[in-house]
Short mmCIF file of C-alpha atoms and ligand atoms in Angstrom, two decimals:
data_model
loop_
_atom_site.label_atom_id
_atom_site.label_comp_id
_atom_site.label_asym_id
_atom_site.label_seq_id
_atom_site.Cartn_x
_atom_site.Cartn_y
_atom_site.Cartn_z
CA UNK A 16 82.64 -18.07 -2.30
CA UNK A 17 81.75 -20.69 -4.79
CA UNK A 18 77.95 -20.16 -5.57
CA UNK A 19 77.73 -24.01 -6.82
CA UNK A 20 77.86 -27.15 -4.65
CA UNK A 21 81.20 -29.10 -3.96
CA UNK A 22 80.82 -32.70 -4.54
CA UNK A 23 84.39 -33.40 -3.94
CA UNK A 24 83.85 -35.19 -0.42
CA UNK A 25 87.57 -34.32 0.63
CA UNK A 26 86.61 -30.77 1.08
CA UNK A 27 82.88 -31.48 1.83
CA UNK A 28 83.42 -30.67 5.76
CA UNK A 29 84.66 -27.00 5.12
CA UNK A 30 82.51 -24.22 5.80
CA UNK A 31 84.15 -22.05 3.24
CA UNK A 32 86.42 -23.31 0.37
CA UNK A 33 88.67 -20.88 -1.57
CA UNK A 34 89.49 -22.55 -4.95
CA UNK A 35 92.60 -20.54 -6.24
CA UNK A 36 93.96 -23.29 -8.26
CA UNK A 37 92.71 -21.52 -11.92
CA UNK A 38 90.32 -19.07 -13.30
CA UNK A 39 89.37 -22.19 -15.44
CA UNK A 40 87.30 -23.46 -12.54
CA UNK A 41 84.87 -20.44 -13.08
CA UNK A 42 81.31 -21.65 -13.92
CA UNK A 43 78.76 -20.27 -16.46
CA UNK A 44 76.54 -17.90 -15.34
CA UNK A 45 72.86 -17.58 -15.89
CA UNK A 46 72.90 -15.25 -18.16
CA UNK A 47 75.05 -17.81 -20.28
CA UNK A 48 72.73 -20.62 -19.91
CA UNK A 49 69.88 -18.48 -20.95
CA UNK A 50 71.90 -17.46 -24.28
CA UNK A 51 72.78 -20.91 -24.59
CA UNK A 52 69.13 -22.42 -24.64
CA UNK A 53 67.95 -19.74 -27.01
CA UNK A 54 70.82 -19.78 -29.17
CA UNK A 55 70.10 -20.35 -33.13
CA UNK A 56 72.43 -23.44 -34.14
CA UNK A 57 73.22 -25.03 -37.43
CA UNK A 58 76.12 -27.45 -38.36
CA UNK A 59 79.37 -26.14 -38.25
CA UNK A 60 80.84 -29.02 -40.21
CA UNK A 61 78.17 -28.48 -43.04
CA UNK A 62 76.58 -25.09 -44.07
CA UNK A 63 77.61 -23.67 -40.82
CA UNK A 64 76.40 -22.47 -37.18
CA UNK A 65 75.07 -18.94 -37.10
CA UNK A 66 75.97 -18.72 -33.26
CA UNK A 67 79.68 -20.10 -33.67
CA UNK A 68 79.62 -17.27 -36.78
CA UNK A 69 78.48 -14.44 -34.78
CA UNK A 70 81.15 -15.45 -32.10
CA UNK A 71 83.99 -15.74 -34.67
CA UNK A 72 82.99 -12.20 -36.08
CA UNK A 73 82.74 -10.71 -32.79
CA UNK A 74 86.40 -12.01 -31.65
CA UNK A 75 87.93 -11.04 -35.03
CA UNK A 76 86.16 -7.48 -34.90
CA UNK A 77 87.48 -7.02 -31.17
CA UNK A 78 90.85 -7.98 -32.13
CA UNK A 79 91.04 -6.17 -35.46
CA UNK A 80 91.52 -9.20 -37.77
CA UNK A 81 89.81 -10.30 -40.90
CA UNK A 82 88.21 -13.54 -39.33
CA UNK A 83 87.99 -15.81 -36.40
CA UNK A 84 87.75 -19.43 -35.82
CA UNK A 85 86.09 -21.00 -32.90
CA UNK A 86 87.77 -23.99 -31.49
CA UNK A 87 87.58 -26.52 -28.04
CA UNK A 88 90.75 -25.01 -26.26
CA UNK A 89 93.26 -22.48 -26.61
CA UNK A 90 95.83 -25.30 -26.92
CA UNK A 91 93.95 -26.38 -30.28
CA UNK A 92 94.13 -22.46 -31.04
CA UNK A 93 97.60 -22.09 -30.46
CA UNK A 94 98.41 -25.00 -32.52
CA UNK A 95 96.30 -24.22 -35.85
CA UNK A 96 97.99 -20.78 -35.59
CA UNK A 97 101.41 -22.50 -35.81
CA UNK A 98 100.32 -25.02 -38.68
CA UNK A 99 98.61 -22.03 -40.66
CA UNK A 100 101.91 -19.85 -40.29
CA UNK A 101 104.55 -22.28 -40.81
CA UNK A 102 105.87 -25.02 -43.34
CA UNK A 103 107.14 -28.57 -42.02
CA UNK A 104 110.79 -28.50 -40.53
CA UNK A 105 110.96 -24.66 -39.77
CA UNK A 106 111.36 -23.34 -36.36
CA UNK A 107 109.02 -21.69 -34.15
CA UNK A 108 110.63 -19.01 -31.68
CA UNK A 109 109.25 -18.37 -28.16
CA UNK A 110 110.05 -17.27 -24.73
CA UNK A 111 111.68 -20.18 -22.70
CA UNK A 112 108.68 -20.47 -20.14
CA UNK A 113 106.02 -19.58 -22.83
CA UNK A 114 103.09 -22.19 -22.05
CA UNK A 115 103.42 -23.10 -25.66
CA UNK A 116 106.79 -24.45 -24.82
CA UNK A 117 106.56 -25.63 -21.32
CA UNK A 118 103.04 -27.50 -22.00
CA UNK A 119 102.08 -27.46 -25.35
CA UNK A 120 105.41 -28.44 -26.96
CA UNK A 121 104.13 -31.93 -27.86
CA UNK A 122 102.29 -29.96 -30.84
CA UNK A 123 105.50 -29.65 -32.43
CA UNK A 124 106.40 -33.14 -32.87
CA UNK A 125 102.85 -33.66 -34.91
CA UNK A 126 103.56 -30.57 -36.97
CA UNK A 127 107.20 -31.66 -37.75
CA UNK A 128 108.34 -28.21 -36.25
CA UNK A 129 111.63 -27.25 -33.65
CA UNK A 130 110.39 -24.90 -30.92
CA UNK A 131 113.18 -23.13 -30.10
CA UNK A 132 113.22 -21.59 -26.55
CA UNK A 133 114.40 -17.82 -26.27
CA UNK A 134 115.65 -16.49 -22.83
CA UNK A 135 113.70 -13.63 -21.34
CA UNK A 136 112.37 -11.75 -18.26
CA UNK A 137 108.89 -11.60 -16.79
CA UNK A 138 107.57 -13.51 -19.93
CA UNK A 139 109.32 -11.04 -22.40
CA UNK A 140 111.70 -12.63 -24.86
CA UNK A 141 115.33 -10.79 -24.74
CA UNK A 142 114.95 -9.18 -28.11
CA UNK A 143 118.74 -9.20 -28.67
CA UNK A 144 118.64 -12.95 -28.73
CA UNK A 145 115.33 -13.02 -30.66
CA UNK A 146 117.18 -10.54 -33.60
CA UNK A 147 120.19 -13.01 -33.31
CA UNK A 148 117.64 -16.22 -33.70
CA UNK A 149 115.65 -15.13 -36.66
CA UNK A 150 118.29 -14.07 -38.62
CA UNK A 151 118.89 -16.50 -41.69
CA UNK A 152 121.87 -18.54 -41.82
CA UNK A 153 123.02 -21.37 -44.58
CA UNK A 154 123.25 -23.87 -41.53
CA UNK A 155 120.00 -22.62 -39.98
CA UNK A 156 116.53 -24.14 -39.91
CA UNK A 157 114.31 -21.37 -41.70
CA UNK A 158 112.04 -19.73 -39.01
CA UNK A 159 108.40 -19.68 -39.63
CA UNK A 160 106.96 -18.00 -36.59
CA UNK A 161 107.63 -16.20 -33.35
CA UNK A 162 105.11 -16.47 -30.43
CA UNK A 163 104.57 -14.19 -27.60
CA UNK A 164 102.46 -14.87 -24.55
CA UNK A 165 100.39 -11.91 -22.76
CA UNK A 166 99.43 -11.93 -19.88
CA UNK A 167 102.29 -14.69 -19.33
CA UNK A 168 101.23 -17.54 -17.03
CA UNK A 169 104.30 -18.89 -15.87
CA UNK A 170 105.66 -15.38 -15.43
CA UNK A 171 102.75 -14.86 -12.81
CA UNK A 172 100.40 -13.10 -14.87
CA UNK A 173 103.07 -10.47 -16.27
CA UNK A 174 101.68 -8.43 -19.12
CA UNK A 175 104.11 -7.72 -21.91
CA UNK A 176 104.70 -3.87 -22.13
CA UNK A 177 103.29 -2.53 -25.61
CA UNK A 178 106.75 -1.39 -26.40
CA UNK A 179 108.28 -4.99 -26.15
CA UNK A 180 105.35 -6.52 -28.40
CA UNK A 181 106.10 -3.72 -31.00
CA UNK A 182 109.83 -4.32 -30.63
CA UNK A 183 109.16 -8.25 -31.49
CA UNK A 184 106.83 -7.30 -34.22
CA UNK A 185 109.43 -5.15 -35.87
CA UNK A 186 111.80 -7.77 -35.76
CA UNK A 187 109.77 -10.42 -37.08
CA UNK A 188 108.59 -7.83 -39.91
CA UNK A 189 112.33 -7.50 -40.86
CA UNK A 190 112.77 -10.95 -41.09
CA UNK A 191 109.40 -11.68 -43.05
CA UNK A 192 108.26 -14.00 -40.12
CA UNK A 193 104.53 -13.97 -38.70
CA UNK A 194 104.09 -13.36 -34.81
CA UNK A 195 101.22 -15.12 -32.96
CA UNK A 196 100.09 -14.06 -29.65
CA UNK A 197 98.74 -16.71 -27.29
CA UNK A 198 96.31 -14.60 -25.79
CA UNK A 199 94.56 -17.33 -23.46
CA UNK A 200 94.52 -14.26 -20.96
CA UNK A 201 94.50 -11.83 -23.41
CA UNK A 202 91.78 -9.60 -21.80
CA UNK A 203 93.66 -9.78 -18.52
CA UNK A 204 96.59 -8.15 -20.18
CA UNK A 205 94.28 -5.51 -21.81
CA UNK A 206 92.39 -4.58 -18.74
CA UNK A 207 95.93 -4.57 -16.70
CA UNK A 208 97.19 -1.90 -19.53
CA UNK A 209 93.56 -0.11 -19.60
CA UNK A 210 93.82 -0.51 -23.31
CA UNK A 211 91.64 -2.03 -25.97
CA UNK A 212 92.34 -5.87 -26.80
CA UNK A 213 93.00 -4.70 -30.78
CA UNK A 214 95.86 -2.47 -29.71
CA UNK A 215 98.17 -5.49 -28.60
CA UNK A 216 96.54 -7.57 -31.20
CA UNK A 217 97.93 -5.09 -33.63
CA UNK A 218 101.52 -6.30 -32.93
CA UNK A 219 100.78 -10.11 -34.19
CA UNK A 220 99.40 -11.48 -37.43
CA UNK A 221 97.30 -14.04 -35.43
CA UNK A 222 96.05 -14.37 -31.93
CA UNK A 223 94.15 -16.96 -29.63
CA UNK A 224 91.75 -16.11 -27.13
CA UNK A 225 90.59 -18.49 -24.08
CA UNK A 226 86.76 -18.03 -23.26
CA UNK A 227 86.89 -20.61 -20.62
CA UNK A 228 89.15 -18.78 -18.03
CA UNK A 229 88.49 -15.68 -16.12
CA UNK A 230 85.76 -14.97 -18.97
CA UNK A 231 83.78 -18.02 -17.34
CA UNK A 232 82.39 -19.68 -20.76
CA UNK A 233 82.28 -23.39 -19.95
CA UNK A 234 84.46 -24.28 -23.00
CA UNK A 235 86.23 -22.89 -26.36
CA UNK A 236 88.56 -20.68 -27.69
CA UNK A 237 88.96 -18.18 -30.70
CA UNK A 238 91.77 -17.75 -33.06
CA UNK A 239 91.67 -14.58 -35.04
CA UNK A 240 93.80 -13.87 -37.95
CA UNK A 241 94.00 -12.85 -41.54
CA UNK A 242 91.22 -14.62 -44.02
CA UNK A 243 94.02 -16.57 -45.79
CA UNK A 244 95.26 -17.81 -42.36
CA UNK A 245 91.99 -18.81 -41.01
CA UNK A 246 91.33 -20.78 -44.04
CA UNK A 247 94.06 -22.82 -43.47
CA UNK A 248 93.79 -23.24 -39.61
CA UNK A 249 90.12 -24.18 -40.66
CA UNK A 250 91.59 -27.17 -42.91
CA UNK A 251 93.96 -28.27 -39.70
CA UNK A 252 90.93 -27.93 -37.39
CA UNK A 253 88.95 -30.48 -39.32
CA UNK A 254 92.17 -32.77 -39.68
CA UNK A 255 92.58 -32.80 -35.88
CA UNK A 256 88.97 -33.36 -35.37
CA UNK A 257 88.00 -30.06 -33.90
CA UNK A 258 85.04 -29.44 -35.94
CA UNK A 259 81.97 -29.53 -33.93
CA UNK A 260 78.62 -29.75 -35.18
CA UNK A 261 75.78 -27.64 -33.10
CA UNK A 262 78.55 -25.66 -31.24
CA UNK A 263 76.62 -22.76 -31.23
CA UNK A 264 75.41 -23.96 -27.72
CA UNK A 265 78.60 -23.38 -26.58
CA UNK A 266 79.53 -20.37 -28.62
CA UNK A 267 76.44 -18.53 -27.11
CA UNK A 268 77.85 -18.91 -23.85
CA UNK A 269 81.21 -17.48 -25.54
CA UNK A 270 79.44 -14.15 -26.51
CA UNK A 271 78.06 -13.72 -23.56
CA UNK A 272 81.24 -14.21 -22.02
CA UNK A 273 82.83 -11.25 -24.01
CA UNK A 274 79.93 -8.93 -23.49
CA UNK A 275 79.86 -9.42 -19.88
CA UNK A 276 82.88 -10.83 -18.40
CA UNK A 277 85.63 -8.87 -19.84
CA UNK A 278 85.11 -5.59 -17.83
CA UNK A 279 85.04 -7.42 -14.71
CA UNK A 280 88.67 -8.41 -14.79
CA UNK A 281 89.95 -5.81 -13.26
CA UNK A 282 88.20 -7.04 -9.84
CA UNK A 283 90.30 -10.25 -10.08
CA UNK A 284 93.26 -8.21 -10.33
CA UNK A 285 92.63 -6.08 -7.37
CA UNK A 286 91.98 -8.99 -5.10
CA UNK A 287 95.25 -10.57 -6.30
CA UNK A 288 96.97 -7.54 -5.12
CA UNK A 289 95.16 -7.33 -1.85
CA UNK A 290 96.09 -11.01 -1.38
CA UNK A 291 99.83 -10.46 -2.18
CA UNK A 292 99.79 -7.53 -0.16
CA UNK A 293 98.27 -9.10 2.76
CA UNK A 294 100.50 -12.28 2.54
CA UNK A 295 103.55 -10.19 2.64
CA UNK A 296 102.14 -8.15 5.52
CA UNK A 297 101.83 -11.33 7.55
CA UNK A 298 105.21 -10.78 9.14
CA UNK A 299 106.28 -13.99 8.24
CA UNK A 300 109.06 -15.50 10.68
CA UNK A 301 110.27 -17.49 7.96
CA UNK A 302 111.49 -16.56 4.36
CA UNK A 303 108.15 -16.17 2.42
CA UNK A 304 106.85 -14.06 -0.34
CA UNK A 305 104.23 -13.26 -2.62
CA UNK A 306 104.97 -11.83 -5.98
CA UNK A 307 103.35 -8.25 -7.11
CA UNK A 308 100.61 -9.33 -9.41
CA UNK A 309 100.01 -7.62 -12.58
CA UNK A 310 96.84 -9.42 -13.31
CA UNK A 311 95.15 -12.22 -11.62
CA UNK A 312 97.99 -14.71 -10.79
CA UNK A 313 99.53 -14.65 -7.35
CA UNK A 314 102.80 -16.65 -7.06
CA UNK A 315 103.73 -17.27 -3.37
CA UNK A 316 107.60 -18.32 -2.95
CA UNK A 317 107.79 -20.89 0.08
CA UNK A 318 111.25 -22.16 -0.77
CA UNK A 319 112.81 -20.91 2.53
CA UNK A 320 109.75 -22.34 4.67
CA UNK A 321 111.06 -25.49 5.34
CA UNK A 322 108.01 -26.91 3.18
CA UNK A 323 107.99 -27.89 -0.50
CA UNK A 324 105.26 -26.33 -2.47
CA UNK A 325 103.74 -30.00 -2.45
CA UNK A 326 103.33 -29.81 1.21
CA UNK A 327 102.28 -26.19 1.49
CA UNK A 328 99.41 -26.91 -0.99
CA UNK A 329 98.36 -29.98 1.25
CA UNK A 330 98.58 -27.98 4.06
CA UNK A 331 96.39 -25.51 2.58
CA UNK A 332 93.73 -27.51 1.19
CA UNK A 333 93.26 -29.05 4.88
CA UNK A 334 91.89 -25.41 5.83
CA UNK A 335 89.99 -25.07 2.95
CA UNK A 336 92.26 -23.21 0.75
CA UNK A 337 93.04 -24.80 -2.89
CA UNK A 338 96.43 -23.78 -4.54
CA UNK A 339 98.53 -25.33 -6.89
CA UNK A 340 102.40 -26.09 -6.77
CA UNK A 341 104.32 -24.21 -9.40
CA UNK A 342 107.69 -25.90 -9.08
CA UNK A 343 109.08 -27.19 -5.87
CA UNK A 344 109.37 -23.69 -4.16
CA UNK A 345 106.40 -21.67 -5.30
CA UNK A 346 102.85 -22.37 -5.14
CA UNK A 347 100.28 -20.32 -7.29
CA UNK A 348 97.23 -18.78 -6.53
CA UNK A 349 94.78 -17.41 -9.24
CA UNK A 350 91.88 -14.97 -8.42
CA UNK A 351 88.59 -15.34 -10.26
CA UNK A 352 84.95 -14.28 -10.25
CA UNK A 353 84.33 -17.10 -7.33
CA UNK A 354 86.61 -15.35 -5.17
CA UNK A 355 85.20 -12.60 -2.87
CA UNK A 356 86.59 -10.56 0.04
CA UNK A 357 85.94 -12.67 2.40
CA UNK A 358 87.76 -15.56 0.38
CA UNK A 359 90.78 -13.57 0.38
CA UNK A 360 90.76 -12.98 4.05
CA UNK A 361 90.29 -16.84 4.60
CA UNK A 362 93.01 -17.43 2.33
CA UNK A 363 95.39 -15.04 4.53
CA UNK A 364 94.06 -16.68 7.49
CA UNK A 365 94.93 -20.11 6.23
CA UNK A 366 98.68 -19.29 4.91
CA UNK A 367 99.06 -17.43 8.45
CA UNK A 368 98.11 -20.89 10.40
CA UNK A 369 100.57 -22.81 8.19
CA UNK A 370 103.21 -20.34 9.00
CA UNK A 371 102.74 -20.13 12.56
CA UNK A 372 102.73 -23.94 12.79
CA UNK A 373 105.73 -24.41 10.59
CA UNK A 374 107.59 -21.56 12.69
CA UNK A 375 107.09 -23.48 15.84
CA UNK A 376 108.22 -26.85 14.33
C1 LIG B 24 95.26 -22.11 -20.26
C2 LIG B 24 96.42 -21.77 -21.41
C3 LIG B 24 96.47 -22.17 -22.54
C4 LIG B 24 95.58 -23.27 -22.74
O1 LIG B 24 94.63 -23.10 -22.94
P1 LIG B 24 93.55 -24.54 -22.67
O2 LIG B 24 92.14 -23.97 -23.27
O3 LIG B 24 93.28 -25.04 -21.58
O4 LIG B 24 93.82 -25.45 -23.92
C5 LIG B 24 97.46 -21.58 -23.52
N1 LIG B 24 98.30 -20.60 -23.34
C6 LIG B 24 98.41 -20.19 -21.81
C7 LIG B 24 98.72 -19.20 -21.72
C8 LIG B 24 97.41 -20.39 -20.94
O5 LIG B 24 97.36 -20.31 -19.61
#
């Protein structure tokens, strides 16, 4: 249940509103507000902000990298990683449904790079294809970077197996190419594998981490990498207008998020599993199935129900359950700190009602 007032009048009449659109809807905790109020701040564009510095240092240490760079969004962290590792007119290889490809590809135009999609399964690039694509050839554009994503948004929150990350890193090393991890939800992946985040991060030269998704900070992301890569990224951050002044106020919430929110992500994963199990147990009269989540994302396949994903999203919203269409035949539900057990029941009930009505139609 959301613990803040809903100002959107379209939904104001619902006694209960479960907002499963994304974990980005999470609000700062009271402790975050307290940290923000008390944070020592400076000018991060002049001589530095002590709280930003503390956050960058904490994330770098947690991920086993030399240095960190605080940025407004994970999109910027990923773009800065690309710019830091490549030269103009090189290729970036990435899984074909990776967020950096499907949603952030515009950045390649600014950077003068070719983003080349590599087919994969459950968010993991096919390593044979990767190996073939990274091989230099006289007719080829040089590969400057390989990017992986874990947990993988479009693959329903799938977590890359450690052996896959190691395999991709080995291929990259063999070709003298760096690896970047889009770790917008890296802490979810680490929680699912029950491993320290650094164990995942060791298979890349740079990692981005989003603080404003399940970790509940209001804004911000951190890029972690070598001192040299961060120095380059810092210069590009300035060019892109990503240098913020008393950013310590927001970084303070990020620090508190790291301290307290990472360890509760397993709760979100458990709720996602319950949601999936209960949806599949509805005994729907129509072809309808929820994916089995590894983390906090449940993809519900509604293609056989005679209603499009958009129609489903609308019907569920009318019952006080907010979701998002994920293509024409799938809707996405994301669990997070504001979704409790009663919200899961409320959501299952809403799905049951829509199915029942549709089954009679
Ligand atoms: C959300 C997301 C991003 C972008 O994060 P923003 O902070 O919204 O820019 C990047 N990669 C993945 C996998 C994401 O889910």
